[in-house]
Short mmCIF file of C-alpha atoms and ligand atoms in Angstrom, two decimals:
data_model
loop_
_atom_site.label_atom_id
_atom_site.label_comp_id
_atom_site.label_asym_id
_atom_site.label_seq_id
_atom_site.Cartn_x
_atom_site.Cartn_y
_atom_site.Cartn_z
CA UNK A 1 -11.46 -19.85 -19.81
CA UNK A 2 -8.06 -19.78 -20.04
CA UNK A 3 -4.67 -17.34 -19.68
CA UNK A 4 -1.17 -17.61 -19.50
CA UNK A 5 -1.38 -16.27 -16.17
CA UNK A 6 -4.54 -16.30 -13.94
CA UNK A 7 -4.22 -13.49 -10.99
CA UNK A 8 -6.53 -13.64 -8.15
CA UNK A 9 -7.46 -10.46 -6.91
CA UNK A 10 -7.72 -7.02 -8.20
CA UNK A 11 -5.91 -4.65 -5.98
CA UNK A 12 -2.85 -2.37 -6.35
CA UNK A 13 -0.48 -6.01 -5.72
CA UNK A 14 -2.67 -7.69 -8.67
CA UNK A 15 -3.21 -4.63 -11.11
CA UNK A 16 0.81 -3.79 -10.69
CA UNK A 17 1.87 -7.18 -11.55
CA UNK A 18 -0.88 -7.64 -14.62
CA UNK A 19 0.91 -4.18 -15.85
CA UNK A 20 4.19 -5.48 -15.22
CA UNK A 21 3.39 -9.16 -16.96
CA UNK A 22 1.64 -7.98 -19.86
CA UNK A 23 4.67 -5.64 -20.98
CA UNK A 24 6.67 -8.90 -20.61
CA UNK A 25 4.70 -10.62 -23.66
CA UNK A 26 2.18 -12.65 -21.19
CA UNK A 27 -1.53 -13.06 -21.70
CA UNK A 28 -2.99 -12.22 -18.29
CA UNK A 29 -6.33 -12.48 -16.37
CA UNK A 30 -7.60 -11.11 -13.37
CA UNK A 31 -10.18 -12.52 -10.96
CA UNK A 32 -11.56 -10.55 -8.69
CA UNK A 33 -14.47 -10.71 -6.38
CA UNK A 34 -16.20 -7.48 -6.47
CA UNK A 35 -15.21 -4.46 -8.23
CA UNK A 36 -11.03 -4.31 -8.68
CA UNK A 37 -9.22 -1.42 -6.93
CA UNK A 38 -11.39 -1.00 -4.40
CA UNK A 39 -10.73 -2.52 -1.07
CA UNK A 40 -7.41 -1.65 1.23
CA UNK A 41 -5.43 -0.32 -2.21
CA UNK A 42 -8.63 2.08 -2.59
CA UNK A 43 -8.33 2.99 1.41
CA UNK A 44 -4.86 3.63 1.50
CA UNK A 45 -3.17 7.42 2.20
CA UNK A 46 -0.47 6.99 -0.41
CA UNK A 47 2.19 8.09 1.45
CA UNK A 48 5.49 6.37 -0.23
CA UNK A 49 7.38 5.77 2.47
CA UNK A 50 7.18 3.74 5.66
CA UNK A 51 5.87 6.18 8.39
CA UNK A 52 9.06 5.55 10.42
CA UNK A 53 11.78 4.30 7.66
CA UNK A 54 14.64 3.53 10.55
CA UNK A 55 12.24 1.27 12.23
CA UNK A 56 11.93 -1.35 9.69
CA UNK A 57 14.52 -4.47 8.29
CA UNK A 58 15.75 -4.19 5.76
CA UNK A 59 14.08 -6.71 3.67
CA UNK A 60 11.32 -3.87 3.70
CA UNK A 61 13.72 -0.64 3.01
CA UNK A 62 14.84 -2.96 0.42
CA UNK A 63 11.45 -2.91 -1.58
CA UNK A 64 10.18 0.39 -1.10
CA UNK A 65 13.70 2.26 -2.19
CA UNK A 66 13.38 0.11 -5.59
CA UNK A 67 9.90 1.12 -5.67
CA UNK A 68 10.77 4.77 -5.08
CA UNK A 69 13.19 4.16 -8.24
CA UNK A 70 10.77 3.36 -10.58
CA UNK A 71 7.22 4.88 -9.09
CA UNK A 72 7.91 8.32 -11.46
CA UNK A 73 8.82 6.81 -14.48
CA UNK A 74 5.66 3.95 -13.62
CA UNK A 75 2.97 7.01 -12.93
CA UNK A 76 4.21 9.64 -15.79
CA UNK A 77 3.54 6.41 -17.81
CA UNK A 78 0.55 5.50 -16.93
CA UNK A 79 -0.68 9.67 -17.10
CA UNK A 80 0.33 9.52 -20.87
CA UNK A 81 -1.28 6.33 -21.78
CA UNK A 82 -4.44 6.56 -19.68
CA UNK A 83 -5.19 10.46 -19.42
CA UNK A 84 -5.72 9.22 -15.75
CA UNK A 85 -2.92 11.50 -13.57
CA UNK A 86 -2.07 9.66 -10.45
CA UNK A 87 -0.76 12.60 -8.76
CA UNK A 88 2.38 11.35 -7.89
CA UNK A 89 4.20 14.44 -6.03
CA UNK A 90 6.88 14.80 -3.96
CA UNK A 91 5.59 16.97 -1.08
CA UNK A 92 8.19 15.75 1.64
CA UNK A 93 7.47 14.82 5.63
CA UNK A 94 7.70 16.72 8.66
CA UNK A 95 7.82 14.05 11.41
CA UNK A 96 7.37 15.37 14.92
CA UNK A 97 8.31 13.83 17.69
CA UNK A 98 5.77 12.34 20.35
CA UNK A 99 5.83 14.00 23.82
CA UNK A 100 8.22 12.79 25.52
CA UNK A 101 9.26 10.15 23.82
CA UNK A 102 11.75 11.91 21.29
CA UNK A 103 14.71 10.02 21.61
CA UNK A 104 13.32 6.28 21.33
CA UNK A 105 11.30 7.58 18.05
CA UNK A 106 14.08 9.30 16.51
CA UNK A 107 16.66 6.54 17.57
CA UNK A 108 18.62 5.21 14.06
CA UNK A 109 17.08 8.16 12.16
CA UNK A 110 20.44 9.41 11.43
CA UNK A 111 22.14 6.47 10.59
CA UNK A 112 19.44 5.28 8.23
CA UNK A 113 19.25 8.62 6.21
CA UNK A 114 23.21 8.84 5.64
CA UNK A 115 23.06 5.00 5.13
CA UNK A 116 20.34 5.17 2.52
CA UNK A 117 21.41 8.44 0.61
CA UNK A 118 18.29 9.69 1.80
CA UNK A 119 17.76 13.21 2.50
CA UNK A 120 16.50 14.70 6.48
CA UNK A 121 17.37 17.83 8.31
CA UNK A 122 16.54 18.72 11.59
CA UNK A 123 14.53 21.48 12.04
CA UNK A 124 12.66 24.36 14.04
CA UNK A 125 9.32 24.73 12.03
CA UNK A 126 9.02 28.27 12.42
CA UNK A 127 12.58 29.17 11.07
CA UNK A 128 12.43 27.05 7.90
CA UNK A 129 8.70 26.93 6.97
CA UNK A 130 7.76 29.84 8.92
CA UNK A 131 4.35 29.90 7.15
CA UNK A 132 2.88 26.33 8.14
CA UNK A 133 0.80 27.15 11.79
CA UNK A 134 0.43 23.57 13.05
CA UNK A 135 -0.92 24.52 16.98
CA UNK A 136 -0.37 20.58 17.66
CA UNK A 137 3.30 20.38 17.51
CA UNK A 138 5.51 20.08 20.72
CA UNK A 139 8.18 22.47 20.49
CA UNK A 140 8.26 23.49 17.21
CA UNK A 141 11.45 20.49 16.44
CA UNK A 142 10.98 18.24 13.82
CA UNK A 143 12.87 16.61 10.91
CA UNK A 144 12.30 17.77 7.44
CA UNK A 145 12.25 14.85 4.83
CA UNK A 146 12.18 16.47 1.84
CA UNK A 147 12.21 13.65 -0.67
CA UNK A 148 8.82 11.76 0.94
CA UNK A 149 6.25 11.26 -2.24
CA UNK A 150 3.08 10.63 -2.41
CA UNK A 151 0.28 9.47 -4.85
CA UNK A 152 -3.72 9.31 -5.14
CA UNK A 153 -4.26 5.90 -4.52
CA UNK A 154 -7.98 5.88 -6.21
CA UNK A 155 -6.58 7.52 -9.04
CA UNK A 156 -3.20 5.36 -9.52
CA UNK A 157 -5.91 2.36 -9.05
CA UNK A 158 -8.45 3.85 -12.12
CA UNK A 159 -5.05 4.19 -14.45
CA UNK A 160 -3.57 0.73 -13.68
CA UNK A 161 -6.88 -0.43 -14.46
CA UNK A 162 -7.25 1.33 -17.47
CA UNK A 163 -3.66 0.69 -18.54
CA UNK A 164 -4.37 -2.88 -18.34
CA UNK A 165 -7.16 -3.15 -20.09
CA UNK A 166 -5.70 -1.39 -22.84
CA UNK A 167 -2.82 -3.81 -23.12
CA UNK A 168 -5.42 -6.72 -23.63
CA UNK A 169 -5.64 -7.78 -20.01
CA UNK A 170 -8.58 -9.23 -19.08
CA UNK A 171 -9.91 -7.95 -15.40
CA UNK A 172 -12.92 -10.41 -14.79
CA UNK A 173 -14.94 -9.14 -12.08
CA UNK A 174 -17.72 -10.22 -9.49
CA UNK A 175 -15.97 -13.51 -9.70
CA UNK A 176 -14.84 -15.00 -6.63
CA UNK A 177 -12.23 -17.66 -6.46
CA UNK A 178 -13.81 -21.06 -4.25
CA UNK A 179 -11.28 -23.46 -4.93
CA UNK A 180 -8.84 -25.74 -6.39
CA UNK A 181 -7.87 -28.49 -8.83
CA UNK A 182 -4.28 -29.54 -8.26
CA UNK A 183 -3.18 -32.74 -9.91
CA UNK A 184 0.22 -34.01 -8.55
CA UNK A 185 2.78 -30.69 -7.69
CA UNK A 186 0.40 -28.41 -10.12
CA UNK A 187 -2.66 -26.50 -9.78
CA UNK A 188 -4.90 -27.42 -12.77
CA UNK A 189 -7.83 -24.69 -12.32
CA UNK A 190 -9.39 -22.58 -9.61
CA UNK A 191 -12.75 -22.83 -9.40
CA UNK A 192 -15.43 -19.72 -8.63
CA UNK A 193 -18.65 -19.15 -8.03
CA UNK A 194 -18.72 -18.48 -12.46
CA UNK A 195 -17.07 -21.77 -13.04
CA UNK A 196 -13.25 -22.82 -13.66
CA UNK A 197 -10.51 -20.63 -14.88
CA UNK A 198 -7.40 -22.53 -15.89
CA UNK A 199 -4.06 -20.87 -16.96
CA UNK A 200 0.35 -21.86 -17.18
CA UNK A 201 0.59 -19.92 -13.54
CA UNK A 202 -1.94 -18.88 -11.17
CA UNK A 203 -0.81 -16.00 -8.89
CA UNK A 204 -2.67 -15.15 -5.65
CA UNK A 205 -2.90 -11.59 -4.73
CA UNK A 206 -5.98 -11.59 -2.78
CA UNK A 207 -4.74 -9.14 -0.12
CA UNK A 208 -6.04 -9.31 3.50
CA UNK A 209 -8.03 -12.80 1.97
CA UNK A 210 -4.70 -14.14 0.49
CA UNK A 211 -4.72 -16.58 3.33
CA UNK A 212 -8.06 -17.69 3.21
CA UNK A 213 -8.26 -18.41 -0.60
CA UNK A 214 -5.16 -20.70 0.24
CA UNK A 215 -7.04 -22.62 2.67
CA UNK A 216 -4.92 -26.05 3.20
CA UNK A 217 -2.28 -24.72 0.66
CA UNK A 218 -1.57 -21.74 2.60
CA UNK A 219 1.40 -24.15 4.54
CA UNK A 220 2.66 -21.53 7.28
CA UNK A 221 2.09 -18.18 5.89
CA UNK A 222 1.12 -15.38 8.64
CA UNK A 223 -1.66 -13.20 6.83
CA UNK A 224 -4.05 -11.31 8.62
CA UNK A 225 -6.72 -8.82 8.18
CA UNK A 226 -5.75 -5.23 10.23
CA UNK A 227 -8.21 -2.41 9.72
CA UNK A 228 -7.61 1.09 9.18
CA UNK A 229 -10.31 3.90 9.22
CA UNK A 230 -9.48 7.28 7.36
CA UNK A 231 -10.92 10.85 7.74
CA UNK A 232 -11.03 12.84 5.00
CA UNK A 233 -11.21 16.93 5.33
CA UNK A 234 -11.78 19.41 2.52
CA UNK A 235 -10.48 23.27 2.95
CA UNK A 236 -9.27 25.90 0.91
CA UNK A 237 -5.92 24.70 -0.94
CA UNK A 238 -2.28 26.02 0.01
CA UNK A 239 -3.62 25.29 3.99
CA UNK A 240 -0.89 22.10 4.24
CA UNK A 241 1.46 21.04 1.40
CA UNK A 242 3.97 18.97 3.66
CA UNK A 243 2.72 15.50 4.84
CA UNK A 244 2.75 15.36 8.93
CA UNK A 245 3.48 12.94 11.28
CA UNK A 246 3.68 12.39 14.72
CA UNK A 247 3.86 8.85 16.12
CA UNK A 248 1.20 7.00 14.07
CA UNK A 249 -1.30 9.76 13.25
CA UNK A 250 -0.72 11.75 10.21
CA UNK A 251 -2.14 14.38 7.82
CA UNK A 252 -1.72 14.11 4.05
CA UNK A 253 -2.66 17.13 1.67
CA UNK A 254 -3.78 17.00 -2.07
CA UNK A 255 -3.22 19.71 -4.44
CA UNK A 256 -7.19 20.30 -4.55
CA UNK A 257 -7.82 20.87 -0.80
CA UNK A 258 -8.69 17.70 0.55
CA UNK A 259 -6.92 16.38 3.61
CA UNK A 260 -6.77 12.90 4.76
CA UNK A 261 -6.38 12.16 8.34
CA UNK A 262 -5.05 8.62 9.48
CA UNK A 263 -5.10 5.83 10.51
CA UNK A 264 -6.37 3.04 13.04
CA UNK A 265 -4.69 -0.11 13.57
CA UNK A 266 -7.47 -2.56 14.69
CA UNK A 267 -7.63 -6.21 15.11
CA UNK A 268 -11.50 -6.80 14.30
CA UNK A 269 -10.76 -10.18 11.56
CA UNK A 270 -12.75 -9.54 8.44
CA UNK A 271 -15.23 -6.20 9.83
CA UNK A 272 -14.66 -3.15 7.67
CA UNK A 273 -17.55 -0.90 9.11
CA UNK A 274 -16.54 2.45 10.73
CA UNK A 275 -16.76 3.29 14.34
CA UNK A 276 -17.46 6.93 16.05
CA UNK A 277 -14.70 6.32 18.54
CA UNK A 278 -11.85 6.14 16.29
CA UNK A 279 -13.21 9.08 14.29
CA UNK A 280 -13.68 11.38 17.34
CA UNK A 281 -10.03 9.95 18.30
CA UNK A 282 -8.72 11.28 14.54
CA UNK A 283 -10.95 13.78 14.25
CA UNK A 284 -9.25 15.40 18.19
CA UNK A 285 -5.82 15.23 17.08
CA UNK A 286 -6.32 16.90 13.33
CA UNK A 287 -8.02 19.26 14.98
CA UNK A 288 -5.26 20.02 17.64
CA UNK A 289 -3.03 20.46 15.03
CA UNK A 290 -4.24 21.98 12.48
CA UNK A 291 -7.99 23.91 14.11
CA UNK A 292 -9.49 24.66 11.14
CA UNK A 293 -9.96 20.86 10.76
CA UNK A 294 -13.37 20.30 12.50
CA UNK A 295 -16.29 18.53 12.31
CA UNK A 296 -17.59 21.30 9.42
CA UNK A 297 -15.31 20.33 7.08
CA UNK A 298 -15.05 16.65 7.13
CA UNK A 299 -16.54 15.30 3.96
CA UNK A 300 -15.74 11.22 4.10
CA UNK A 301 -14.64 8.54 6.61
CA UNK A 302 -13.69 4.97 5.48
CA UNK A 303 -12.02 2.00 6.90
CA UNK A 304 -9.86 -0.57 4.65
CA UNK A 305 -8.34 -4.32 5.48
CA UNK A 306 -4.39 -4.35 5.63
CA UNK A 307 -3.04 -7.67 4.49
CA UNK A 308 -1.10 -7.82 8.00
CA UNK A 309 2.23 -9.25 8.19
CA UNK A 310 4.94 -9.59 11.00
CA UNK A 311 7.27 -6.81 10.50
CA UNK A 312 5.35 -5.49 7.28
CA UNK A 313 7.34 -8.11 4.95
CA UNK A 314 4.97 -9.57 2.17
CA UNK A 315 5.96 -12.80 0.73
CA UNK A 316 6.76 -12.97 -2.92
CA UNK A 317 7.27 -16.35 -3.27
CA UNK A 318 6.34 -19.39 -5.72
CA UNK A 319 4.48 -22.35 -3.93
CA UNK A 320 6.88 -24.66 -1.99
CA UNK A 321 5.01 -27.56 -3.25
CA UNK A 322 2.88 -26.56 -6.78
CA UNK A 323 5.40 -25.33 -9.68
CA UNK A 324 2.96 -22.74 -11.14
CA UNK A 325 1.46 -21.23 -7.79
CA UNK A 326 2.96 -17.74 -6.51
CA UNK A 327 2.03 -15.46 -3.98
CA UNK A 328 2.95 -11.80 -3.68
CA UNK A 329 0.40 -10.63 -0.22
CA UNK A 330 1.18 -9.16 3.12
CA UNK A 331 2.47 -5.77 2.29
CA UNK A 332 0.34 -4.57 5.57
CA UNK A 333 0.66 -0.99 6.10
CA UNK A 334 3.16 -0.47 2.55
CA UNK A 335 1.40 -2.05 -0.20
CA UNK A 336 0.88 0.92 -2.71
CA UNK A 337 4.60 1.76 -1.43
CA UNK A 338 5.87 -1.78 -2.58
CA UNK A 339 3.77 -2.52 -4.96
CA UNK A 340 6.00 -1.19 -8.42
CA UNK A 341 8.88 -3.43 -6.80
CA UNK A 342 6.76 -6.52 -6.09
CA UNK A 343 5.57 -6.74 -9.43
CA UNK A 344 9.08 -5.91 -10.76
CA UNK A 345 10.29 -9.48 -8.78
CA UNK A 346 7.27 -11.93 -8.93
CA UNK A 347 7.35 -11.26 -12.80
CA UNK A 348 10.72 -11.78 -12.80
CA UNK A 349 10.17 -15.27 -11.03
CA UNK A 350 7.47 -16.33 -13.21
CA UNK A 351 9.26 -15.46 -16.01
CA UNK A 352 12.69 -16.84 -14.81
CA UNK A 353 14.83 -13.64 -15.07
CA UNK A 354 17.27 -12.69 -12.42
CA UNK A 355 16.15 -10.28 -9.84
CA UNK A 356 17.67 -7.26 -8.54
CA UNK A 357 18.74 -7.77 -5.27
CA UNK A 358 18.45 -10.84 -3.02
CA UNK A 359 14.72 -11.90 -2.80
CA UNK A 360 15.40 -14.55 0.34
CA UNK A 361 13.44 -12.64 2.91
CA UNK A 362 10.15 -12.53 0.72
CA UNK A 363 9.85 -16.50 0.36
CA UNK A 364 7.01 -18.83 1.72
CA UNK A 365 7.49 -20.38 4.63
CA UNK A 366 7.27 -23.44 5.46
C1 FAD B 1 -6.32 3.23 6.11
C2 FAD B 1 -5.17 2.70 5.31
C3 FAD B 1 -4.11 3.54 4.99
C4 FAD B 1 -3.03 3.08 4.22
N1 FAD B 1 -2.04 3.95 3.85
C5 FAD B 1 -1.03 3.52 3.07
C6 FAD B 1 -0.03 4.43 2.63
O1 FAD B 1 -0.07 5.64 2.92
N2 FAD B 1 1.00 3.95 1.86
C7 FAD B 1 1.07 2.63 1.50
O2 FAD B 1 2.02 2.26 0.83
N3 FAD B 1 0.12 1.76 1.89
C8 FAD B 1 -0.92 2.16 2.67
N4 FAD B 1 -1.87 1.27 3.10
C9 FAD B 1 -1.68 -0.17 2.86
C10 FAD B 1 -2.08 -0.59 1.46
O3 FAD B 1 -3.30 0.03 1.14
C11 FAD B 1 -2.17 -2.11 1.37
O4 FAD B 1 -0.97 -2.71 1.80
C12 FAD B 1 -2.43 -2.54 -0.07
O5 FAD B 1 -3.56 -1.88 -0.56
C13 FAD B 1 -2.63 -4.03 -0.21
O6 FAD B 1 -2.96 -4.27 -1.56
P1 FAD B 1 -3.56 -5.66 -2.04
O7 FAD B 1 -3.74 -5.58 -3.50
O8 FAD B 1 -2.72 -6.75 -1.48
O9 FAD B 1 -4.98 -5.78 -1.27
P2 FAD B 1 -6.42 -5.22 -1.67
O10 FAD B 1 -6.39 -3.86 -2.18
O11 FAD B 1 -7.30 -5.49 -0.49
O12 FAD B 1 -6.84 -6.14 -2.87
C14 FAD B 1 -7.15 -7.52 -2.73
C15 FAD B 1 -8.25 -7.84 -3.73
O13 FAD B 1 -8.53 -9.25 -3.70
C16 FAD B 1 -9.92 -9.41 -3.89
N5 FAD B 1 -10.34 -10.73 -3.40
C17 FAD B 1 -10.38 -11.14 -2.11
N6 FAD B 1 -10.87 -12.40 -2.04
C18 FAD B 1 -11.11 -12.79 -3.32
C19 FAD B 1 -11.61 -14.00 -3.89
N7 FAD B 1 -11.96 -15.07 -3.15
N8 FAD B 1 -11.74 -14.08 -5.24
C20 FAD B 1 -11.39 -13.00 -6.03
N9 FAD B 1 -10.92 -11.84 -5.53
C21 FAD B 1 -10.78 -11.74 -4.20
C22 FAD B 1 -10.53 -8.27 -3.08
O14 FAD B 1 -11.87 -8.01 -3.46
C23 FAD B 1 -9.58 -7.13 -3.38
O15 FAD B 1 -9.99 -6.36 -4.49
C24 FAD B 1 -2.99 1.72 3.82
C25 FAD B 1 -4.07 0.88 4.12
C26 FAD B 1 -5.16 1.36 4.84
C27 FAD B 1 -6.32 0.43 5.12
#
């Protein structure tokens, strides 16, 4: 079979870009090993912001402010077209600080917010939200960032899905890429385990497996699995409408009454099972800070693979050596975050139109 433009994999990184491409005029397949949507995209929290903004480069602010530019507009979109909502909401982040260890958490805070337009207060809980009863909280400080959205990762998954399919994407699935055919600086066709799938460009967006798929080809790229395991809580709504953080453990509300509780960072390669450690260890500090979050009323607990990266910066990149091979993987712990704005520049290198901002920091190295 064969496209203009043959995607391998079928998570948020592959479905965003597929959207993206097809509303450029391209003819688009995707590949994709078991169901689409349903591996780390699926696991994810769907907070849109990184945890700690002011501890990240740049290159990384960089893609998630574009992505917080057009994530509304991309969602609302997708709501009308698909009947699918996404939930995108804007229910803002109280981060509290670890014990003792304010200052080197909070360090840059300030300067980042005023240097990013973006908005934080600092706050005493009880005076400006004197409803919320977290028990867990130190001393009742925190900042307040009011902006912080979020989204329904599932659901934005289903309506990208949806979306493109109705655009005449094709999403081929329970077809897993095997292979290559390159002749000279080109690939010719990928093979699978349902024969060879040929196309103009072939863009690999395989997630946590990005690396692997590569095999020889990968050159020097640093992609890694990194699990995360998820608790998931359902209560009566209006308990928690704020995200929460404190260090890396955090509690995210939907309008409905569910509550998700996360996350582990694990090394454990290419093992996705869940472990009764790391949920008593999630399932301690919820409860601490919020009591009525016990054992009774958990109702799920999942892990996901990350596509790891050093510092959380994906490569977006075309293929040092082969013209038509690009890669757009290793979003790590930020991938529904960055996805809008990775799609926005790898369809703007396939299709040769100039990018936004300086895209240097994203390319493959060598
Ligand atoms: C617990 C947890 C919490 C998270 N929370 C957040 C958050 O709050 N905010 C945020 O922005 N991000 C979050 N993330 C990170 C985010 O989920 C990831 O960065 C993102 O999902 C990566 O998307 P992806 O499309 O690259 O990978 P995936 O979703 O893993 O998709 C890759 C796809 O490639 C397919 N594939 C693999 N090999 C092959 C093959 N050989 N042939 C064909 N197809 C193949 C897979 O089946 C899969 O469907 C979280 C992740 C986890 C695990």
């Amino acid at each position: 079979m064969s496209a203009d433009i043959v995607i391998i994999g079928g998570g948020i990184i592959g479905l965003t870009v597929a959207h993206k491409l097809l509303r450029l005029g391209a003819k688009v397949s995707i590949l994709e090993r078991g169901y689409s949507g349903r591996e780390a995209s699926w696991a994810g929290g769907g907070i849109l912001l990184p945890l700690l903004p002011w501890d990240y480069p740049n290159s990384v602010t960089q893609l998630t402010q574009f992505s917080n530019q057009l994530l509304p507009e991309l969602t609302e979109t997708l709501k009308q077209e698909t009947g699918i909502d996404p939930e995108y909401r804007v229910s803002g982040m109280l981060v509290f600080p670890v014990i003792g260890d304010q200052e080197v958490r909070f360090v840059g805070a300030k300067e980042w917010c005023a240097g990013n337009a973006f908005p934080m207060k600092e706050i005493y809980i009880n005076e400006i939200f004197p409803k919320l009863k977290l028990v867990g909280c130190t001393d009742n400080s925190a900042l307040w960032l009011p902006s912080v959205a979020q989204v329904r990762s599932p659901r934005l998954l289903q309506a990208l899905k949806r979306s493109v399919e109705l655009s005449g994407g094709s999403i081929i699935e329970h077809t897993e890429v095997k292979g290559w055919r390159m002749s000279q600086n080109r690939v010719k066709s990928v093979i699978t385990d349902q024969g060879d799938y040929s196309g103009a460009n072939y863009i690999v967006a395989a997630g946590a497996w990005s690396r692997e798929i590569l095999d020889k080809y990968a050159l020097k790229i640093d992609i890694y699995p990194v699990r995360g395991q998820m608790l998931l809580f359902k209560v009566k709504t209006g308990l928690l409408d704020k995200i929460v953080l404190q260090g890396d453990f955090y509690l995210i509300p939907r309008k409905d009454g569910y509550i998700l509780a996360g996350s582990s960072m694990e090394n454990t390669k290419f093992d996705k099972s869940v472990t009764a450690d790391v949920r008593k260890k999630l399932l301690e500090r919820a409860h601490k800070f919020i009591p009525v979050l016990s054992e009774k009323t958990l109702v799920g607990h999942w892990a996901g693979l990350r596509p790891g990266s050093p510092e959380n910066i994906p490569i977006i990149s075309r293929h040092p050596i082969f013209d038509n091979l690009y890669l757009s993987s290793g979003h790590h712990r930020y991938g529904v975050t960055m996805a809008p704005s990775s799609a926005h520049i790898l369809s703007n290198m396939v299709m040769n139109n100039s990018q936004p901002f300086d895209v240097a920091p994203y390319q493959w190295p060598t």
